[in-house]
CSV table of C-alpha atoms in Angstrom, one decimal:
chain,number,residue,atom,x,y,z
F,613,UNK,CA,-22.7,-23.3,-34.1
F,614,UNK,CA,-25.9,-22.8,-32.2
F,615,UNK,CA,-24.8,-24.6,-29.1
F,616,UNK,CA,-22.1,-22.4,-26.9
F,617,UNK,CA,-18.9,-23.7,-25.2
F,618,UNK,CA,-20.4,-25.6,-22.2
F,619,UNK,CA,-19.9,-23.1,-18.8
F,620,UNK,CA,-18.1,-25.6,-16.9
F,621,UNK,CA,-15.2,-26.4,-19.7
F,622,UNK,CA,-14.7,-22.3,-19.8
F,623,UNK,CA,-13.8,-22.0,-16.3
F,624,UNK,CA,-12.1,-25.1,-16.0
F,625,UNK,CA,-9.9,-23.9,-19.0
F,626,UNK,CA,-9.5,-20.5,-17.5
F,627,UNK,CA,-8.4,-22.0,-13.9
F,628,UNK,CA,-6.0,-24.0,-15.3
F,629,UNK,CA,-4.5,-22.0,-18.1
F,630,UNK,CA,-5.0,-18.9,-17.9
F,631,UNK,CA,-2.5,-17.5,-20.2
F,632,UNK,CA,-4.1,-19.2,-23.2
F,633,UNK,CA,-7.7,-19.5,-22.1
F,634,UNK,CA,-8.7,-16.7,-24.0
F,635,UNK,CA,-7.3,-17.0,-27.1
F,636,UNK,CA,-7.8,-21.1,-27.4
F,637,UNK,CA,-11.8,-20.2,-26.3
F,638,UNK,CA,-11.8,-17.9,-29.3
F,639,UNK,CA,-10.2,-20.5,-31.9
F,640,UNK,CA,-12.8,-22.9,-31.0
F,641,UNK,CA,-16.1,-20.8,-32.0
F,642,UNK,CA,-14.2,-20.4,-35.4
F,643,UNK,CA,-14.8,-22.2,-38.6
F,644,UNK,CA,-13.0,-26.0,-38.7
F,645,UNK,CA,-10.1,-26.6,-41.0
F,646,UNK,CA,-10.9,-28.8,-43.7
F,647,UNK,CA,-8.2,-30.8,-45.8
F,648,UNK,CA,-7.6,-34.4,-47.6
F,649,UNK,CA,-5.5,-37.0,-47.8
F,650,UNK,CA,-4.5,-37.7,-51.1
F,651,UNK,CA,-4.3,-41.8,-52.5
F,652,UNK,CA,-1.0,-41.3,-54.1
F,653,UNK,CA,-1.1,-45.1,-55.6
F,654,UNK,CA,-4.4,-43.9,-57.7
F,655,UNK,CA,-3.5,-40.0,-59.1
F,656,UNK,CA,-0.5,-37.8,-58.9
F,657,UNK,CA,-1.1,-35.1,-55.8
F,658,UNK,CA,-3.0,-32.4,-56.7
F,659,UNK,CA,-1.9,-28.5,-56.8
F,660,UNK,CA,-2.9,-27.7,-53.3
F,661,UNK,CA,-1.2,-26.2,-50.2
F,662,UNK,CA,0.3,-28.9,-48.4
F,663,UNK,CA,-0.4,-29.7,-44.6
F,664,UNK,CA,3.0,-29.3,-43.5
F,665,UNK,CA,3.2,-32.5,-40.7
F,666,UNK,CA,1.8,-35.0,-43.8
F,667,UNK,CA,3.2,-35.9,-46.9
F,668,UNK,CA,-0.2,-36.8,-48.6
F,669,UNK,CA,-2.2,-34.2,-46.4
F,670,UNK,CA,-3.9,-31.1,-48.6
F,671,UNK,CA,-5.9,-28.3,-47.2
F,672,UNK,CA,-9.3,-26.9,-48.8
F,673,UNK,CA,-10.6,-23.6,-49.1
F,674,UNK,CA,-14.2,-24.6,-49.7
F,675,UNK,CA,-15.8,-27.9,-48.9
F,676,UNK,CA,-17.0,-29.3,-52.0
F,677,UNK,CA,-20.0,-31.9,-52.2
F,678,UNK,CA,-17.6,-35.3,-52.4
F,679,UNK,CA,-20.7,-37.2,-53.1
F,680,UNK,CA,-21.0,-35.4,-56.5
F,681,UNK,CA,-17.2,-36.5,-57.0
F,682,UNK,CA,-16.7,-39.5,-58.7
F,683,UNK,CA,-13.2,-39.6,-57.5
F,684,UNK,CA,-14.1,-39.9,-54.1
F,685,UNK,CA,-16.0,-42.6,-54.9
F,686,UNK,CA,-13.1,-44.4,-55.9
F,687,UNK,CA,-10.9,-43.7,-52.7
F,688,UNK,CA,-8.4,-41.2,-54.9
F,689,UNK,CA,-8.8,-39.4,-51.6
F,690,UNK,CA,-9.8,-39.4,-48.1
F,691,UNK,CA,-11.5,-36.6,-46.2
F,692,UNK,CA,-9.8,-36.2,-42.9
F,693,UNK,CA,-9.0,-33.7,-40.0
F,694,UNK,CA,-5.3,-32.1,-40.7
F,695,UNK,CA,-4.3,-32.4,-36.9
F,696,UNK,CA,-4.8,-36.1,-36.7
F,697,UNK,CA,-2.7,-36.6,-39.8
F,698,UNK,CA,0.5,-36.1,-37.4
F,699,UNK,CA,0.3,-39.5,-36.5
F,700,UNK,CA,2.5,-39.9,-39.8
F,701,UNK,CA,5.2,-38.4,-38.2
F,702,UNK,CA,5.8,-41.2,-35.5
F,703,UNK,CA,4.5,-43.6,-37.6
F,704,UNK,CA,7.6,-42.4,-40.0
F,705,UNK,CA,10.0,-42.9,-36.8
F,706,UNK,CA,8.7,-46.1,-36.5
F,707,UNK,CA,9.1,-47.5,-40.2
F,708,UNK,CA,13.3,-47.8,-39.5
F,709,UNK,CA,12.6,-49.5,-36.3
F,710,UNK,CA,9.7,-51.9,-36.8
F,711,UNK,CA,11.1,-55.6,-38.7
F,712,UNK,CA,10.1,-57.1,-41.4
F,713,UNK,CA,6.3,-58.2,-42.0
F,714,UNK,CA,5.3,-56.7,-38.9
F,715,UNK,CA,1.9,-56.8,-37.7
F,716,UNK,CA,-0.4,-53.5,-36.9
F,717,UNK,CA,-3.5,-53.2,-35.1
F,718,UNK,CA,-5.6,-50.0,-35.7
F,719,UNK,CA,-8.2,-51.1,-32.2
F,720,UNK,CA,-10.6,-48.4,-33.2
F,721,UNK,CA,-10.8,-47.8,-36.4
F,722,UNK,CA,-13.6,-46.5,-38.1
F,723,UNK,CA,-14.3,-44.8,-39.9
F,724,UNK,CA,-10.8,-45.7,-41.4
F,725,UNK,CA,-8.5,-42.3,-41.5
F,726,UNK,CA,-5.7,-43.8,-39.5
F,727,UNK,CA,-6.1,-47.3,-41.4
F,728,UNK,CA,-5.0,-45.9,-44.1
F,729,UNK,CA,-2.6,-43.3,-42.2
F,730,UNK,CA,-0.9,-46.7,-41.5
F,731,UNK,CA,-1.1,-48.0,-44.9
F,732,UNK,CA,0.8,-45.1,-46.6
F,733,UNK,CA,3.5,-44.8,-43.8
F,734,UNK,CA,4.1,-48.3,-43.1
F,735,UNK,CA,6.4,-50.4,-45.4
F,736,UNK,CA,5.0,-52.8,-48.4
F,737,UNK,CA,6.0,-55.9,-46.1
F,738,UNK,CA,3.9,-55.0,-42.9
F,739,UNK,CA,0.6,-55.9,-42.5
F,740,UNK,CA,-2.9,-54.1,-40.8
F,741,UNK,CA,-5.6,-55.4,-39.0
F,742,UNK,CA,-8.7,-52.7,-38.6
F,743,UNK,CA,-10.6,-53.6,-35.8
F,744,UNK,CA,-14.4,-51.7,-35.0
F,745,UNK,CA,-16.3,-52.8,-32.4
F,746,UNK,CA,-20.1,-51.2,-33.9
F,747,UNK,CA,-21.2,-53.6,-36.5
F,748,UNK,CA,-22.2,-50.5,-38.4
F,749,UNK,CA,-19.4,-48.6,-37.8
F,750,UNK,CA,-17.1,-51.4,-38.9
F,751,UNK,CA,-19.1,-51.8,-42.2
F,752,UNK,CA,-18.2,-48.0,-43.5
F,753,UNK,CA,-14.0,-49.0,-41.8
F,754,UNK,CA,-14.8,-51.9,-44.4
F,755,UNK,CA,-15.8,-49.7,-47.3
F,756,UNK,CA,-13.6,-47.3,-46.6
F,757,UNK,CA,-10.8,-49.5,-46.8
F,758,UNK,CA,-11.7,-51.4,-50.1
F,759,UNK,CA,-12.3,-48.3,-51.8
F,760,UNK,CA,-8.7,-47.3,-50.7
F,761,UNK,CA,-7.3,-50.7,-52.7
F,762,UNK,CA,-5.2,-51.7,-50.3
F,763,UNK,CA,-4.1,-55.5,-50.6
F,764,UNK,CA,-2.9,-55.5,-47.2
F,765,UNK,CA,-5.9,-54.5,-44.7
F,766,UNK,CA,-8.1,-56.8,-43.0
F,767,UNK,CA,-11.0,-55.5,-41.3
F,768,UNK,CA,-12.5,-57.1,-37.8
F,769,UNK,CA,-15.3,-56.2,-35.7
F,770,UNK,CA,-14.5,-57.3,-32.0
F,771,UNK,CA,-14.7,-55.6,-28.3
F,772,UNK,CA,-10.8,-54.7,-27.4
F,773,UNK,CA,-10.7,-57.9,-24.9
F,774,UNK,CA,-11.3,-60.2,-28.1
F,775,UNK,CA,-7.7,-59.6,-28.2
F,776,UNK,CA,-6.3,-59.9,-24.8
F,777,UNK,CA,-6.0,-63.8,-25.1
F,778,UNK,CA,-3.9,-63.4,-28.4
F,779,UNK,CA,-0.6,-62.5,-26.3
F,780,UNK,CA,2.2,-60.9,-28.2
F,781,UNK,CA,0.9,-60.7,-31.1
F,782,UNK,CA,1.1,-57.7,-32.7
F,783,UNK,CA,4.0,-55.2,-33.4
F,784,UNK,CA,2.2,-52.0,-33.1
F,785,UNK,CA,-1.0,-51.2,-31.9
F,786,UNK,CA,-2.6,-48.0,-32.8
F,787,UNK,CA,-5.7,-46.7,-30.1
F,788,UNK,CA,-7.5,-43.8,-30.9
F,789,UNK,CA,-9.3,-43.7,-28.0
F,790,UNK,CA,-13.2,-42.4,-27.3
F,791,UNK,CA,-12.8,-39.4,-25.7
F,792,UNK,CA,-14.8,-36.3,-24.3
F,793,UNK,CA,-14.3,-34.9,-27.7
F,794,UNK,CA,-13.3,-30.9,-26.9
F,795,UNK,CA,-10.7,-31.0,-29.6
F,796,UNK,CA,-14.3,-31.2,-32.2
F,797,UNK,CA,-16.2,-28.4,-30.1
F,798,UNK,CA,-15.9,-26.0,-33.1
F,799,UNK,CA,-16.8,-29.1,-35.4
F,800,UNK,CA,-18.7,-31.1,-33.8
F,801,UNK,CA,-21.9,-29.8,-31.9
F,802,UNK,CA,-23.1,-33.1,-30.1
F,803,UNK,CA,-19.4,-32.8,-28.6
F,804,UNK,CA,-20.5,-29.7,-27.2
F,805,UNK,CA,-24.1,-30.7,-26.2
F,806,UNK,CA,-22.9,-34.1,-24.4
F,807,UNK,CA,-19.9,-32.9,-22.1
F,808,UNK,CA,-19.9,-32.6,-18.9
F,809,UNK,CA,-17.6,-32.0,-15.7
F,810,UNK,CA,-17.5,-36.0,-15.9
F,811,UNK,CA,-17.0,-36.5,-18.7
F,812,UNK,CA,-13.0,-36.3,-18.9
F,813,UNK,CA,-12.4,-39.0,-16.2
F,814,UNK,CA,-15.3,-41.3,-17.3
F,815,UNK,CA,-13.2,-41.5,-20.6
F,816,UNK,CA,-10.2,-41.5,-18.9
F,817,UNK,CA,-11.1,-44.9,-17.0
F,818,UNK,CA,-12.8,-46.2,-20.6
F,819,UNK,CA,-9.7,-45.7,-22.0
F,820,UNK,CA,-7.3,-47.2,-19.2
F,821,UNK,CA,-9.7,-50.0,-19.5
F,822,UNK,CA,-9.3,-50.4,-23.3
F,823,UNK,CA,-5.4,-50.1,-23.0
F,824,UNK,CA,-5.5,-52.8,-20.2
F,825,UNK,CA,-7.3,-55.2,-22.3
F,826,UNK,CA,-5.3,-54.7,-25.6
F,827,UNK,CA,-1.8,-54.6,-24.1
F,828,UNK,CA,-1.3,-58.2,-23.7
F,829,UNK,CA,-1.7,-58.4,-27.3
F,830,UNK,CA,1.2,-56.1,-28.0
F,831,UNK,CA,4.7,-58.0,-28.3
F,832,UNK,CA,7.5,-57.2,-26.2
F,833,UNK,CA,9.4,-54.2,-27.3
F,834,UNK,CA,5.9,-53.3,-29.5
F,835,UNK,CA,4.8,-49.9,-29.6
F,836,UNK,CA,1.5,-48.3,-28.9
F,837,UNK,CA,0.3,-45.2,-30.4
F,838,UNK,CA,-2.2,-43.4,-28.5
F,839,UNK,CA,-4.1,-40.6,-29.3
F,840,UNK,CA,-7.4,-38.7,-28.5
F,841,UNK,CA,-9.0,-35.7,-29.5
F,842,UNK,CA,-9.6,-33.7,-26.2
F,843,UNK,CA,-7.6,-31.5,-24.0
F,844,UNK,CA,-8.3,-33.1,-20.4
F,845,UNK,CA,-4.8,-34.2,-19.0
F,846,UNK,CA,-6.5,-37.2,-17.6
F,847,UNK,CA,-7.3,-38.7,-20.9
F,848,UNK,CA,-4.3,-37.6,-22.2
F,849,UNK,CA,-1.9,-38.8,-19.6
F,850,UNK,CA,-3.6,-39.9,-16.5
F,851,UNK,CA,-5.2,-43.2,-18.6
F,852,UNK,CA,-1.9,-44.5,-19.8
F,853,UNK,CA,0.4,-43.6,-16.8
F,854,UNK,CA,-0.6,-47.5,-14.8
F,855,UNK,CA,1.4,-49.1,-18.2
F,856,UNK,CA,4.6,-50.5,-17.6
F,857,UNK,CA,6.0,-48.8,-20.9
F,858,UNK,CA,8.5,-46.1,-21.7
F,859,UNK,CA,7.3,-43.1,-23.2
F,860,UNK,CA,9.3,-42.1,-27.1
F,861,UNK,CA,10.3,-38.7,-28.1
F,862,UNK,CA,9.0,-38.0,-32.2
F,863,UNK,CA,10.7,-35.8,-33.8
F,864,UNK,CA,8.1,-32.3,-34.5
F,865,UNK,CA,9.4,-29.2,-36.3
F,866,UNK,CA,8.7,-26.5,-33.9
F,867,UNK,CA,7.2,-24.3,-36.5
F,868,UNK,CA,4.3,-26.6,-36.4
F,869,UNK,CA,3.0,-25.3,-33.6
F,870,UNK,CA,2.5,-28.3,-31.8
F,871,UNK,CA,3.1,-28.4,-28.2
F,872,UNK,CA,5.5,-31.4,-26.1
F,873,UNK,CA,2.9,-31.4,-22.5
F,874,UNK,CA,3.1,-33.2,-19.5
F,875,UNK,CA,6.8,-34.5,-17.3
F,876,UNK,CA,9.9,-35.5,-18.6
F,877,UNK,CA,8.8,-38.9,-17.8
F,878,UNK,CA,5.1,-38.9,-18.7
F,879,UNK,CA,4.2,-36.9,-22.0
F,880,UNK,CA,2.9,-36.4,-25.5
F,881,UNK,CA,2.3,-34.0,-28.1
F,882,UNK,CA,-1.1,-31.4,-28.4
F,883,UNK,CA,-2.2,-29.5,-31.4
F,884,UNK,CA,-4.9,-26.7,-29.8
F,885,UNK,CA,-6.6,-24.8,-32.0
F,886,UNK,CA,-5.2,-21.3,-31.5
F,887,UNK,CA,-1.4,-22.5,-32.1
F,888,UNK,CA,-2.3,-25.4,-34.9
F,889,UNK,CA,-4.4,-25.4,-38.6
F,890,UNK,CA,-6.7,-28.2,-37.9
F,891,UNK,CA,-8.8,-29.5,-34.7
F,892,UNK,CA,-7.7,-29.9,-30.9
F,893,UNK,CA,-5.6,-33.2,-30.6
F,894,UNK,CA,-3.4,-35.0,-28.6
F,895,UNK,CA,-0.9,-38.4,-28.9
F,896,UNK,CA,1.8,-40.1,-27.7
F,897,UNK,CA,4.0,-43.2,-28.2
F,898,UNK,CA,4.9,-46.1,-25.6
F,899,UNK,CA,6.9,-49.0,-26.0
F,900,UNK,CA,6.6,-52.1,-24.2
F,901,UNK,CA,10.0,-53.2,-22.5
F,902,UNK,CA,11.8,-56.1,-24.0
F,903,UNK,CA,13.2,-56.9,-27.7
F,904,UNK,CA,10.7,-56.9,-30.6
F,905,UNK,CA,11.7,-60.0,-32.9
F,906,UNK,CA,10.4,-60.2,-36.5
F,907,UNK,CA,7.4,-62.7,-37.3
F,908,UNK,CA,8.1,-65.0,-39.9
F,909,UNK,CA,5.4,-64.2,-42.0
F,910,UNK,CA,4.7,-65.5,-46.0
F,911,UNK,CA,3.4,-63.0,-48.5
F,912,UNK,CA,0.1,-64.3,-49.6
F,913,UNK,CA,-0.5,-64.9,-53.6
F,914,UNK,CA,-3.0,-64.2,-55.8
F,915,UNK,CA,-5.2,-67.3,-57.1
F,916,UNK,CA,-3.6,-68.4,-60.2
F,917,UNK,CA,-7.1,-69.2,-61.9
F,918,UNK,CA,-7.4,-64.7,-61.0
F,919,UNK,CA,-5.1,-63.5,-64.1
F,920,UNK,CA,-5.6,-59.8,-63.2
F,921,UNK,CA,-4.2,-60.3,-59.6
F,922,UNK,CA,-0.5,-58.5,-59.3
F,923,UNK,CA,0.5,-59.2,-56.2
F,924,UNK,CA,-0.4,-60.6,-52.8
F,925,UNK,CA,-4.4,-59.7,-52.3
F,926,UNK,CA,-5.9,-61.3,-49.0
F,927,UNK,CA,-3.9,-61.5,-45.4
F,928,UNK,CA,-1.5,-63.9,-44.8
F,929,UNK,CA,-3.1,-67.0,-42.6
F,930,UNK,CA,-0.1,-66.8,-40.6
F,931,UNK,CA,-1.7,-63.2,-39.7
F,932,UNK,CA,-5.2,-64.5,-39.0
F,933,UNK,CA,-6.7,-64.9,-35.4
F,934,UNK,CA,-8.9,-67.6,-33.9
F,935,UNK,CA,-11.6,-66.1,-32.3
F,936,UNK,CA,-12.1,-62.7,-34.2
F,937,UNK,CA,-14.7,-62.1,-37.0
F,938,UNK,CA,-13.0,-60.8,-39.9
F,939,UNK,CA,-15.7,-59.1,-42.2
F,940,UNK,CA,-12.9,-58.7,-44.7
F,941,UNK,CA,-9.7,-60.3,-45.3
F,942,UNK,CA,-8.9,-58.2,-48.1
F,943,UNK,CA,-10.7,-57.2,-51.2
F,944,UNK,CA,-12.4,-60.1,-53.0
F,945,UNK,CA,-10.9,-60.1,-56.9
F,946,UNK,CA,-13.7,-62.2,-58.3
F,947,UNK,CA,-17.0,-63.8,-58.5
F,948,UNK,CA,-18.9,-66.2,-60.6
F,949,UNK,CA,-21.1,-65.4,-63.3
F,950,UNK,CA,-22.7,-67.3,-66.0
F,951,UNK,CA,-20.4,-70.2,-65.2
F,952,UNK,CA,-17.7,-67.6,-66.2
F,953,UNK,CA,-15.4,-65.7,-63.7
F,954,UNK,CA,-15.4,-62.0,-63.3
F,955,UNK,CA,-13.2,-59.7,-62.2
F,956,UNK,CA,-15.4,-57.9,-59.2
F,957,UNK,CA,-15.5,-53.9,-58.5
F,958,UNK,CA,-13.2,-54.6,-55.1
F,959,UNK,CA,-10.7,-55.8,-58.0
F,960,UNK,CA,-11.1,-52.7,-60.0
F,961,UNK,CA,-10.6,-50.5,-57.1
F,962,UNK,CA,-7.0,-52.5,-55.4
F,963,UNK,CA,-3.8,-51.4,-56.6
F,964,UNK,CA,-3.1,-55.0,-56.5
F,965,UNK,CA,-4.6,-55.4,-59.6
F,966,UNK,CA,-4.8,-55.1,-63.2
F,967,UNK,CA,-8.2,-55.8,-64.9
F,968,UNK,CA,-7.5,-56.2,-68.5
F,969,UNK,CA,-10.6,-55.5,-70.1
F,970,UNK,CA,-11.8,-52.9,-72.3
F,971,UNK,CA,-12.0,-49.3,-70.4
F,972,UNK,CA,-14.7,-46.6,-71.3
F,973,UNK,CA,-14.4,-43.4,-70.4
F,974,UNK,CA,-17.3,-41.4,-68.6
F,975,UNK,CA,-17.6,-37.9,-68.1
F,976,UNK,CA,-19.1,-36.6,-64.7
F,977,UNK,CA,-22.8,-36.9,-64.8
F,978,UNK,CA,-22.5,-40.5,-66.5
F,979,UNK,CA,-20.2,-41.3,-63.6
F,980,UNK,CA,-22.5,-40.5,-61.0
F,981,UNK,CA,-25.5,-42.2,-63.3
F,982,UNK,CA,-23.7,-44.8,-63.0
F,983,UNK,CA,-22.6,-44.9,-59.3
F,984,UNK,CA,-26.5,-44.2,-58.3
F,985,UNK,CA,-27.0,-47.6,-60.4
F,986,UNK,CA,-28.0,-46.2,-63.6
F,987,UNK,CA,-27.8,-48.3,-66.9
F,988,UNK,CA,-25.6,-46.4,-69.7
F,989,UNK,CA,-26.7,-45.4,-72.9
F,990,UNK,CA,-23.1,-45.8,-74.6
F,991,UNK,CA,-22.2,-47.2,-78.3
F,992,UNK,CA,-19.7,-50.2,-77.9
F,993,UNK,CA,-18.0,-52.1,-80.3
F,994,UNK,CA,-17.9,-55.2,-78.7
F,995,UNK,CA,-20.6,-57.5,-76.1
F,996,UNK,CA,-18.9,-58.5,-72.8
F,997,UNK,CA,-17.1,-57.2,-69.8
F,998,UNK,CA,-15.8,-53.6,-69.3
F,999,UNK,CA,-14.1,-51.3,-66.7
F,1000,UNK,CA,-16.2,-47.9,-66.8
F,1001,UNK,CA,-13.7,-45.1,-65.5
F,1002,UNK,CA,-14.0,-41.0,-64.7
F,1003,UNK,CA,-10.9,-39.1,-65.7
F,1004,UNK,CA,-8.4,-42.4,-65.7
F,1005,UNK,CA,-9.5,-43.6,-62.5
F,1006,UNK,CA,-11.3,-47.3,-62.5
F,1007,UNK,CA,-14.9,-46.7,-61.2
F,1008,UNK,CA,-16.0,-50.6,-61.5
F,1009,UNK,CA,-17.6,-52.5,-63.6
F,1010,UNK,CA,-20.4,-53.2,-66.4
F,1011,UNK,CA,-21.2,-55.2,-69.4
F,1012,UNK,CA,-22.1,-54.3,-73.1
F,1013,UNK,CA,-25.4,-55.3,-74.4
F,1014,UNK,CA,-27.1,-54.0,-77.4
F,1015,UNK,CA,-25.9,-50.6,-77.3
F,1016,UNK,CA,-25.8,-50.2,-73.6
F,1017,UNK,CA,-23.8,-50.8,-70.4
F,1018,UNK,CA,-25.8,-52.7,-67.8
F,1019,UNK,CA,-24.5,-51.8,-64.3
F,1020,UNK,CA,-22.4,-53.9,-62.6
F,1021,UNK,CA,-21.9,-51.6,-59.2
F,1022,UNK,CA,-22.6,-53.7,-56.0
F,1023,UNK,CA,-25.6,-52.2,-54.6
F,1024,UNK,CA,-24.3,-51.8,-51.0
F,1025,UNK,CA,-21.9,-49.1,-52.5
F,1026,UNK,CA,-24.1,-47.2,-54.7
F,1027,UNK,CA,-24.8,-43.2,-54.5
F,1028,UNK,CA,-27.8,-42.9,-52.6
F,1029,UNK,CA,-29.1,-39.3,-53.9
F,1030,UNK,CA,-30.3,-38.9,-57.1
F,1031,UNK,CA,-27.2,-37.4,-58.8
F,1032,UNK,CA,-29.5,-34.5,-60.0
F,1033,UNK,CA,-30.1,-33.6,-55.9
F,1034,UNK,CA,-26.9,-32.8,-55.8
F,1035,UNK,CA,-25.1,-29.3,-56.4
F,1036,UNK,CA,-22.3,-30.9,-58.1
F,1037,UNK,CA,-19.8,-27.8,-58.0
F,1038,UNK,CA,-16.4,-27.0,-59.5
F,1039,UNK,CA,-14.2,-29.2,-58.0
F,1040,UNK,CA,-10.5,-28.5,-57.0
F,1041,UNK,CA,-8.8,-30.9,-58.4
């Protein structure tokens, strides 16, 4: 890290905590903590050590090139900060308490970590909306989602008062707010180079701002989970205090090293660096007075003329809002072709589906041949449709002709680099 911890954060931090200020200082000129979260629905876990707050969380030892991995490719895992996997545990609290085909709103949520945070914690039944407001931004949420292949996601790209006007609507609302960002200064340089003194209670009225606009939106008895990745008190509990809402205890096992802060009427949980293996972070969990009642909401279907469709695969229109862009309503399972219809990659990726066609088997640099758009030089049997895969896990798809496999990889989602750019490395898995 070339840029050093900005002056003014260094004496604010020794002013007002003196007995850690040295050793939290320290921590954050260190190396970051890298780990995955592991897509239990495509492989078994891996042989890893375990992040101990997340059941699907996995720390690495060395950061491998995950473009060279086909497997991340195909959203077998996510790469995502340990701390901010704790939002499993109160999501966990929640499941016994939310009803039946509840409705969640991740606000901000790209690039898509706590998307699919939610979709692993969160009962089949319940459904996600994944809201970005940067059309780019919410492009890679969209990606990132599809290539997880979950049925039950639809992606949005709205400002948070697109959702004021749809009152009591959602179950739980998820904000991970934009914040000054010192949790990242030992990951994240611009953090460093852009703070200033300001800087905590400009976001701290941003955020009060964004919780203002989005809590109309939250049902009655709803919960909001808020979370930021900074250690200013006035992002962390100054922005939220003006809520009418009542603030929920999570369970944490104290050997976690996470830290309850704040009043016995006003708090929330922080990892800092010195005390926790991953990044500086913070969160807490509010719940709206009144009585949440369950939303009677009907499973969507598969299209009967779309054989390889298991189970509901697009959100329920009961779900849908008037007035929001959806840029994905779930993954679409098929496209026409030749007056024929096809299953599409976003069908080979959902765990929603089956595909029964023929599946060929690459090995690594085939794989990535193939996800840079390469045609395969492969011996088939038989002309038509296949499912090309990389060590059992569906990659998309391709078609046999005359002793090769044209490539049937959407464009938008190809590997960029030339595979042989890239140092593709033992992996760990």
């Amino acid at each position: 890290m070339n840029t050093p911890l900005p002056e003014e954060f260094v004496l604010r931090l020794r002013r007002d905590a003196p007995l850690r200020a040295t050793n939290l200082l320290k921590s954050l000129d260190e190396d970051p903590t890298l780990s995955i979260r592991w897509n239990s629905w495509k492989r078994p876990a891996p042989d890893l050590e375990p992040v101990a707050w997340s059941s699907h969380g996995y720390y690495l030892d060395h950061r491998p090139v995950f473009a060279a991995d086909p497997w991340w490719h195909a959203g077998v895992y996510y790469v995502q900060e340990p701390s901010s996997m704790l939002l499993e545990q109160a999501l966990l609290h929640l499941g016994a308490i939310l009803p039946e085909s509840a409705h969640a709103l991740d606000l901000s949520a790209a690039p898509g970590g706590k998307t699919l945070l939610l979709d692993q914690c969160l009962p089949d039944s319940h459904y996600i909306t994944a809201n970005e407001i940067i059309p780019k931004r919410a492009s890679i949420l969209k990606e990132n989602v599809l290539r997880w292949g979950s049925p039950r996601i639809a992606v949005t790209n709205n400002a948070p008062e697109h959702f004021t006007p749809h009152e009591e609507t959602f179950d739980l609302v998820v904000v991970d707010a934009p914040c000054s960002g010192e949790g990242m200064f030992r990951k994240d340089e611009t953090a460093r180079k852009e703070w200033t003194p300001e800087s905590g209670q400009q976001c701290s009225t941003r955020q009060s701002q964004i919780l203002d606009d989005v809590w109309p939106a939250l049902k009655p008895g709803g919960f909001l989970l808020y979370s930021t990745c900074t250690f200013d008190p006035a992002e962390n509990l100054d922005a939220w205090s003006h809520l009418n809402a009542r603030v929920l205890e999570v369970p944490l096992n104290r050997d976690w090293g996470i830290e309850r802060i704040g009043n016995a009427e006003r708090f929330g949980y922080q990892c800092y660096t010195d005390q926790v293996r991953g990044e500086g972070f913070f969160f807490t969990l509010l719940q709206k007075p009144g009585t949440l009642v369950s939303s009677d909401v009907r499973s969507s279907t598969g299209a009967p003329e779309v054989p390889w469709a298991l189970k509901a695969t697009q959100t329920p229109r009961e779900v849908l809002l008037n007035g929001i862009r959806y840029i994905s309503k779930g993954p679409q399972l098929s496209e026409e072709k030749g007056g024929e219809l096809r299953p599409t990659t976003e069908a080979v990726w959902s765990r929603a589906c089956r595909v029964d066609l023929p599946h060929i088997e690459l090995d690594r640099d085939q794989a990535l041949s193939y996800l840079h758009g390469g045609d395969l030089r492969i011996e088939a049997t038989d002309p038509g449709m296949v499912v090309l895969a990389y060590r059992d896990v569906p990659l998309g798809m391709g078609k046999q002709v005359r002793g090769r496999i044209n490539n049937g990889y959407p464009k938008g989602y190809r590997l960029r680099k030339h595979p042989s750019s890239l140092e593709a490395g033992a992996l760990p898995w």
